[in-house]
Amino acid sequence: MNTMTDTKDLAITGKQRMTPSEAFVETLVANGVTDVFGIVGSAYMDALDLFPLAGIRFISVAHEQGGGHMADGYSRVSGRHGVCIAQNGPGITNFVTSVAAAYWAHSPVVCITPETGSMTLGLGGFQETEQLPLFSKITKFQAHVNNKARMAEMTGRAFDRALLEMGPTQLNIPRDFFYGDIECEIPRPTMIERGAGGEQSLDEAAQLLARAMFPVILAGGGVVMANAQAEAVALAELLQAPVACSYLHNDSFPAAHSLWCGPLGYQGSKAAMNLIAKADVVLALGTRLGPFGTLPQHGIEYWPSRAKIIQIDADAKMLGLVKPISVGICGDAKAAARALLARIEGKALACHANRDARLADIAAEKKAWESELESWTHEKDAWSLEVARDSSDMHPRQMLRELERAMPAAAMVSTDIGNICSVSNSYLRFDRPRSMFAAMSFGNCGYAFPTIIGAKVAAPERPAIAYVGDGAWGMSFGELQTCVRENIPVTAVVFNNGQWGAEKKNHVDFYDKRFVGVNLDKQPSWAAVARAMGADGHTIDKVGDVGAALKSACEAQQQGKTTVLEMIVTRELGDPFRRDALALPVRHLAKYRATAAK
Ligand SMILES: Cc1ncc(C[n+]2csc(CCOP(=O)(O)OP(=O)(O)O)c2C)c(N)n1
Ligand SMILES: [Mg+2]
């Protein structure tokens, strides 16, 4: 039986008699679902039984949080829905962290949450918890099947809204509603085309750009999601404007382009920061201008507060929310960029008069930052010098540079949220979009590894690499089981510095090195653990071995092998995350006075 054909027939013939499980699965098929991540559970077993005949692969994961992150990675690389499902109660509460992460990554994840039976809800039965409040603030839409006859309708809507609003949705289904007889028609996906934005705001933006003397483009995640990279390049070339990538969206503009200046934000590019600081007009294309991504870095207050800011975002609520703006355009990044191009192409642009000076400025800033990075082989603060002094371990920065040099052309890289992962921001450059999947502003440890597994399922031909600190690895290495069992070959680069480094940095800077809970003593050999779990595992302790190890691990992916590269690095630490949010300790009680700032 060919279910695709059947689905098309259903669409033609209208209502048919079916079970709610069939209606649910046929609606997944109608939405092009081919992969679902989760852990098996009785709550939805009647529907799961249909997956193989529906052409849907069920990817059995180690932990539901991992399944949610996999759905996230899958959607970010494919631009399609990522789907996850689990058992009611504990299986669903395990999804919460990953759905919150998907929310801030703007990933169209459909989180399917079978619920306790409708006739026992509220009685405190087995595996019961209220499942809608759990996700109310971390989803764009919550579909609740309140009657089994509405199974297909609600399922379809959860899929439509995830793409419409670019974020996770929840589909909550009382488990008894999978059974029975219903008459229904399988809804077709409703694809809503996004427009360029209001004519007047586009006109105003075009005028600002035409008069700008030092325009700078800030390319955000919206450029990636709208497949607008070509338009961003065309705008940059027309204006001859430098382009900065927004925080953790290093894949929003091709790094090989002469106008690319690198990412803003934590551990970002000084070239990008120095150039945007000079802007008189900023075109923020497809970015919500999130607060963390524009904080001062490297001691540079780079945000040009006197410049005119044109912000383009598909979500009107983001316009002017964090930064004051001159023009807000509610539009799709691609359509808006095209509309702006049409308005300024062939016009006299003020910025053409000083083009050569600006291009020289861009080249000089990039060169200066490159040579600084090249000589910045290790951290130079007192703590870092002390811990690295007699160590034969690798300096994290040198190791990251070697990884960068060895990175295969079409690689996808996910990054976690530790200190070394954050420093890697300076060393991650991409020429194609949908290549970088960072933990974004939710910033949860344990994001990177499962996310790259999901990305690999969506793009099996691309090398898939996760950067993970050893602390975060302890949270997420269980998903090696998924790689091995489900034959999803990826490479995990684990930075073994024996500490929760990013937090330890705060102890060093603010708490006079009174370390509490930051040392990761007695860790196993993560390379040996990987081998015990059926993957390959290698310990790398020389900078000269890093590049070859990455290359061969990526090649091993073609033979179906997952590899863990355990990098033995010093305990030195880069700049802290949250200098903005910490203060030196003040103590009033005598008992605690010894911990007051001196
Ligand atoms: C789930 C979660 N728990 C705790 C934190 C707080 N936190 C942020 S960074 C960090 C340390 C990360 O350590 P590791 O993964 O070893 O990377 P390193 O900083 O050592 O490079 C911690 C605990 C977090 N962001 N997410
Ligand atoms: Mg660590």
Tab-separated table of C-alpha atoms in Angstrom, residues 331-515:
chain	number	residue	atom	x	y	z
A	331	GLY	CA	8.904	41.292	6.448
A	332	ASP	CA	10.656	38.223	5.208
A	333	ALA	CA	14.402	38.824	4.929
A	334	LYS	CA	14.547	37.643	1.327
A	335	ALA	CA	11.497	39.526	0.102
A	336	ALA	CA	12.492	42.679	1.983
A	337	ALA	CA	16.056	42.561	0.674
A	338	ARG	CA	14.701	42.205	-2.866
A	339	ALA	CA	12.324	45.112	-2.355
A	340	LEU	CA	15.187	47.283	-1.083
A	341	LEU	CA	17.406	46.248	-3.972
A	342	ALA	CA	14.678	47.186	-6.442
A	343	ARG	CA	14.414	50.609	-4.797
A	344	ILE	CA	18.087	51.507	-4.748
A	345	GLU	CA	19.503	49.744	-7.810
A	346	GLY	CA	20.556	52.243	-10.436
A	347	LYS	CA	20.103	55.169	-8.008
A	348	ALA	CA	22.820	57.584	-6.987
A	349	LEU	CA	24.093	56.296	-3.637
A	350	ALA	CA	26.065	58.614	-1.363
A	351	CYS	CA	28.175	55.701	-0.165
A	352	HIS	CA	29.632	55.217	-3.639
A	353	ALA	CA	31.572	58.453	-3.280
A	354	ASN	CA	33.739	57.113	-0.460
A	355	ARG	CA	33.675	53.477	-1.515
A	356	ASP	CA	37.425	53.048	-1.914
A	357	ALA	CA	38.177	54.455	1.520
A	358	ARG	CA	35.553	52.148	3.062
A	359	LEU	CA	36.890	49.079	1.256
A	360	ALA	CA	40.385	49.921	2.457
A	361	ASP	CA	39.020	50.304	5.980
A	362	ILE	CA	37.328	46.889	5.785
A	363	ALA	CA	40.466	45.202	4.479
A	364	ALA	CA	42.624	46.844	7.164
A	365	GLU	CA	40.266	45.902	10.018
A	366	LYS	CA	40.045	42.300	8.812
A	367	LYS	CA	43.795	42.039	8.439
A	368	ALA	CA	44.395	43.459	11.915
A	369	TRP	CA	41.907	41.040	13.503
A	370	GLU	CA	43.365	38.083	11.620
A	371	SER	CA	46.874	38.834	12.731
A	372	GLU	CA	45.714	39.408	16.309
A	373	LEU	CA	43.931	36.033	16.251
A	374	GLU	CA	46.985	34.380	14.754
A	375	SER	CA	49.227	35.618	17.549
A	376	TRP	CA	46.558	35.075	20.257
A	377	THR	CA	47.677	31.527	20.907
A	378	HIS	CA	46.697	31.462	24.563
A	379	GLU	CA	44.879	33.534	27.178
A	380	LYS	CA	46.982	36.104	28.955
A	381	ASP	CA	45.181	36.823	32.222
A	382	ALA	CA	47.022	35.914	35.436
A	383	TRP	CA	44.928	32.810	36.180
A	384	SER	CA	45.351	31.394	32.678
A	385	LEU	CA	49.088	31.982	32.691
A	386	GLU	CA	49.357	30.268	36.058
A	387	VAL	CA	47.403	27.118	35.159
A	388	ALA	CA	49.016	26.734	31.740
A	389	ARG	CA	52.589	27.460	32.863
A	390	ASP	CA	53.892	23.942	33.406
A	391	SER	CA	51.254	22.178	31.365
A	392	SER	CA	52.036	20.194	28.250
A	393	ASP	CA	48.339	20.223	27.301
A	394	MET	CA	47.100	22.128	24.274
A	395	HIS	CA	46.089	25.760	24.453
A	396	PRO	CA	42.378	25.869	23.544
A	397	ARG	CA	42.845	28.670	21.015
A	398	GLN	CA	45.580	26.827	19.140
A	399	MET	CA	43.455	23.712	19.074
A	400	LEU	CA	40.441	25.677	17.778
A	401	ARG	CA	42.542	27.244	15.024
A	402	GLU	CA	43.706	23.789	13.917
A	403	LEU	CA	40.104	22.577	13.830
A	404	GLU	CA	39.192	25.604	11.726
A	405	ARG	CA	41.974	24.881	9.260
A	406	ALA	CA	40.952	21.244	8.900
A	407	MET	CA	37.212	21.914	8.623
A	408	PRO	CA	35.736	20.146	5.557
A	409	ALA	CA	34.070	22.459	3.036
A	410	ALA	CA	30.425	21.496	3.559
A	411	ALA	CA	30.697	20.905	7.298
A	412	MET	CA	27.865	21.529	9.715
A	413	VAL	CA	29.039	22.504	13.196
A	414	SER	CA	26.980	22.676	16.355
A	415	THR	CA	28.398	24.395	19.423
A	416	ASP	CA	27.588	24.109	23.096
A	417	ILE	CA	27.720	26.889	25.641
A	418	GLY	CA	30.973	26.485	27.592
A	419	ASN	CA	34.017	28.704	27.634
A	420	ILE	CA	35.919	26.924	24.860
A	421	CYS	CA	32.812	26.598	22.677
A	422	SER	CA	32.284	30.324	23.103
A	423	VAL	CA	35.871	31.117	22.182
A	424	SER	CA	35.340	28.998	19.050
A	425	ASN	CA	33.051	31.763	17.777
A	426	SER	CA	36.159	33.542	16.485
A	427	TYR	CA	37.243	30.461	14.570
A	428	LEU	CA	34.044	29.327	12.897
A	429	ARG	CA	33.581	30.544	9.344
A	430	PHE	CA	31.164	29.176	6.786
A	431	ASP	CA	30.518	29.768	3.139
A	432	ARG	CA	27.069	28.269	3.041
A	433	PRO	CA	24.022	28.858	5.184
A	434	ARG	CA	22.503	26.218	7.495
A	435	SER	CA	25.951	25.262	8.716
A	436	MET	CA	26.135	26.527	12.300
A	437	PHE	CA	23.818	25.368	15.055
A	438	ALA	CA	24.694	26.981	18.346
A	439	ALA	CA	22.792	26.828	21.617
A	440	MET	CA	21.656	30.397	20.890
A	441	SER	CA	20.255	32.563	23.637
A	442	PHE	CA	18.708	29.766	25.699
A	443	GLY	CA	22.305	28.692	26.258
A	444	ASN	CA	21.789	25.246	27.677
A	445	CYS	CA	24.711	22.929	28.246
A	446	GLY	CA	24.066	19.678	26.418
A	447	TYR	CA	22.607	21.258	23.271
A	448	ALA	CA	25.282	20.638	20.674
A	449	PHE	CA	25.640	16.883	20.471
A	450	PRO	CA	22.016	15.812	20.013
A	451	THR	CA	21.440	18.796	17.714
A	452	ILE	CA	24.154	17.677	15.305
A	453	ILE	CA	22.684	14.158	15.300
A	454	GLY	CA	19.378	15.600	14.087
A	455	ALA	CA	21.186	17.744	11.517
A	456	LYS	CA	22.979	14.666	10.189
A	457	VAL	CA	19.679	12.839	9.723
A	458	ALA	CA	18.448	15.749	7.591
A	459	ALA	CA	21.707	16.104	5.620
A	460	PRO	CA	23.506	12.736	5.708
A	461	GLU	CA	25.894	13.788	2.938
A	462	ARG	CA	27.379	16.647	4.980
A	463	PRO	CA	30.134	16.196	7.603
A	464	ALA	CA	28.557	16.742	11.015
A	465	ILE	CA	30.655	18.009	13.920
A	466	ALA	CA	29.691	18.949	17.484
A	467	TYR	CA	31.914	21.108	19.704
A	468	VAL	CA	31.219	20.208	23.341
A	469	GLY	CA	32.859	21.023	26.685
A	470	ASP	CA	33.537	18.079	28.962
A	471	GLY	CA	30.887	19.176	31.467
A	472	ALA	CA	28.231	19.433	28.762
A	473	TRP	CA	29.478	16.145	27.346
A	474	GLY	CA	28.689	14.456	30.651
A	475	MET	CA	25.080	15.567	30.124
A	476	SER	CA	24.746	14.480	26.540
A	477	PHE	CA	27.110	11.601	25.702
A	478	GLY	CA	24.291	9.124	26.245
A	479	GLU	CA	23.136	9.958	22.731
A	480	LEU	CA	26.173	8.069	21.410
A	481	GLN	CA	23.804	5.140	21.796
A	482	THR	CA	21.493	6.780	19.259
A	483	CYS	CA	24.363	7.305	16.790
A	484	VAL	CA	25.437	3.681	17.040
A	485	ARG	CA	22.013	2.060	17.238
A	486	GLU	CA	20.426	4.172	14.528
A	487	ASN	CA	23.533	4.403	12.365
A	488	ILE	CA	23.812	8.205	12.399
A	489	PRO	CA	27.544	8.879	12.083
A	490	VAL	CA	28.790	12.174	13.514
A	491	THR	CA	31.955	13.572	15.094
A	492	ALA	CA	32.014	14.949	18.630
A	493	VAL	CA	34.963	17.110	19.568
A	494	VAL	CA	35.063	17.089	23.375
A	495	PHE	CA	37.157	19.736	25.095
A	496	ASN	CA	38.583	18.096	28.183
A	497	ASN	CA	39.718	20.853	30.541
A	498	GLY	CA	38.512	19.031	33.657
A	499	GLN	CA	36.153	21.788	34.713
A	500	TRP	CA	32.918	23.604	34.179
A	501	GLY	CA	35.148	26.279	32.792
A	502	ALA	CA	32.708	29.032	31.895
A	503	GLU	CA	31.399	29.155	35.453
A	504	LYS	CA	34.847	28.692	36.952
A	505	LYS	CA	35.864	31.876	35.179
A	506	ASN	CA	33.344	33.731	37.351
A	507	HIS	CA	34.907	32.249	40.489
A	508	VAL	CA	38.269	33.508	39.274
A	509	ASP	CA	37.077	36.981	38.334
A	510	PHE	CA	34.521	37.669	41.069
A	511	TYR	CA	34.908	35.172	43.930
A	512	ASP	CA	38.641	35.143	44.596
A	513	LYS	CA	39.029	31.577	43.298
A	514	ARG	CA	36.792	30.055	45.968
A	515	PHE	CA	35.831	27.137	43.786
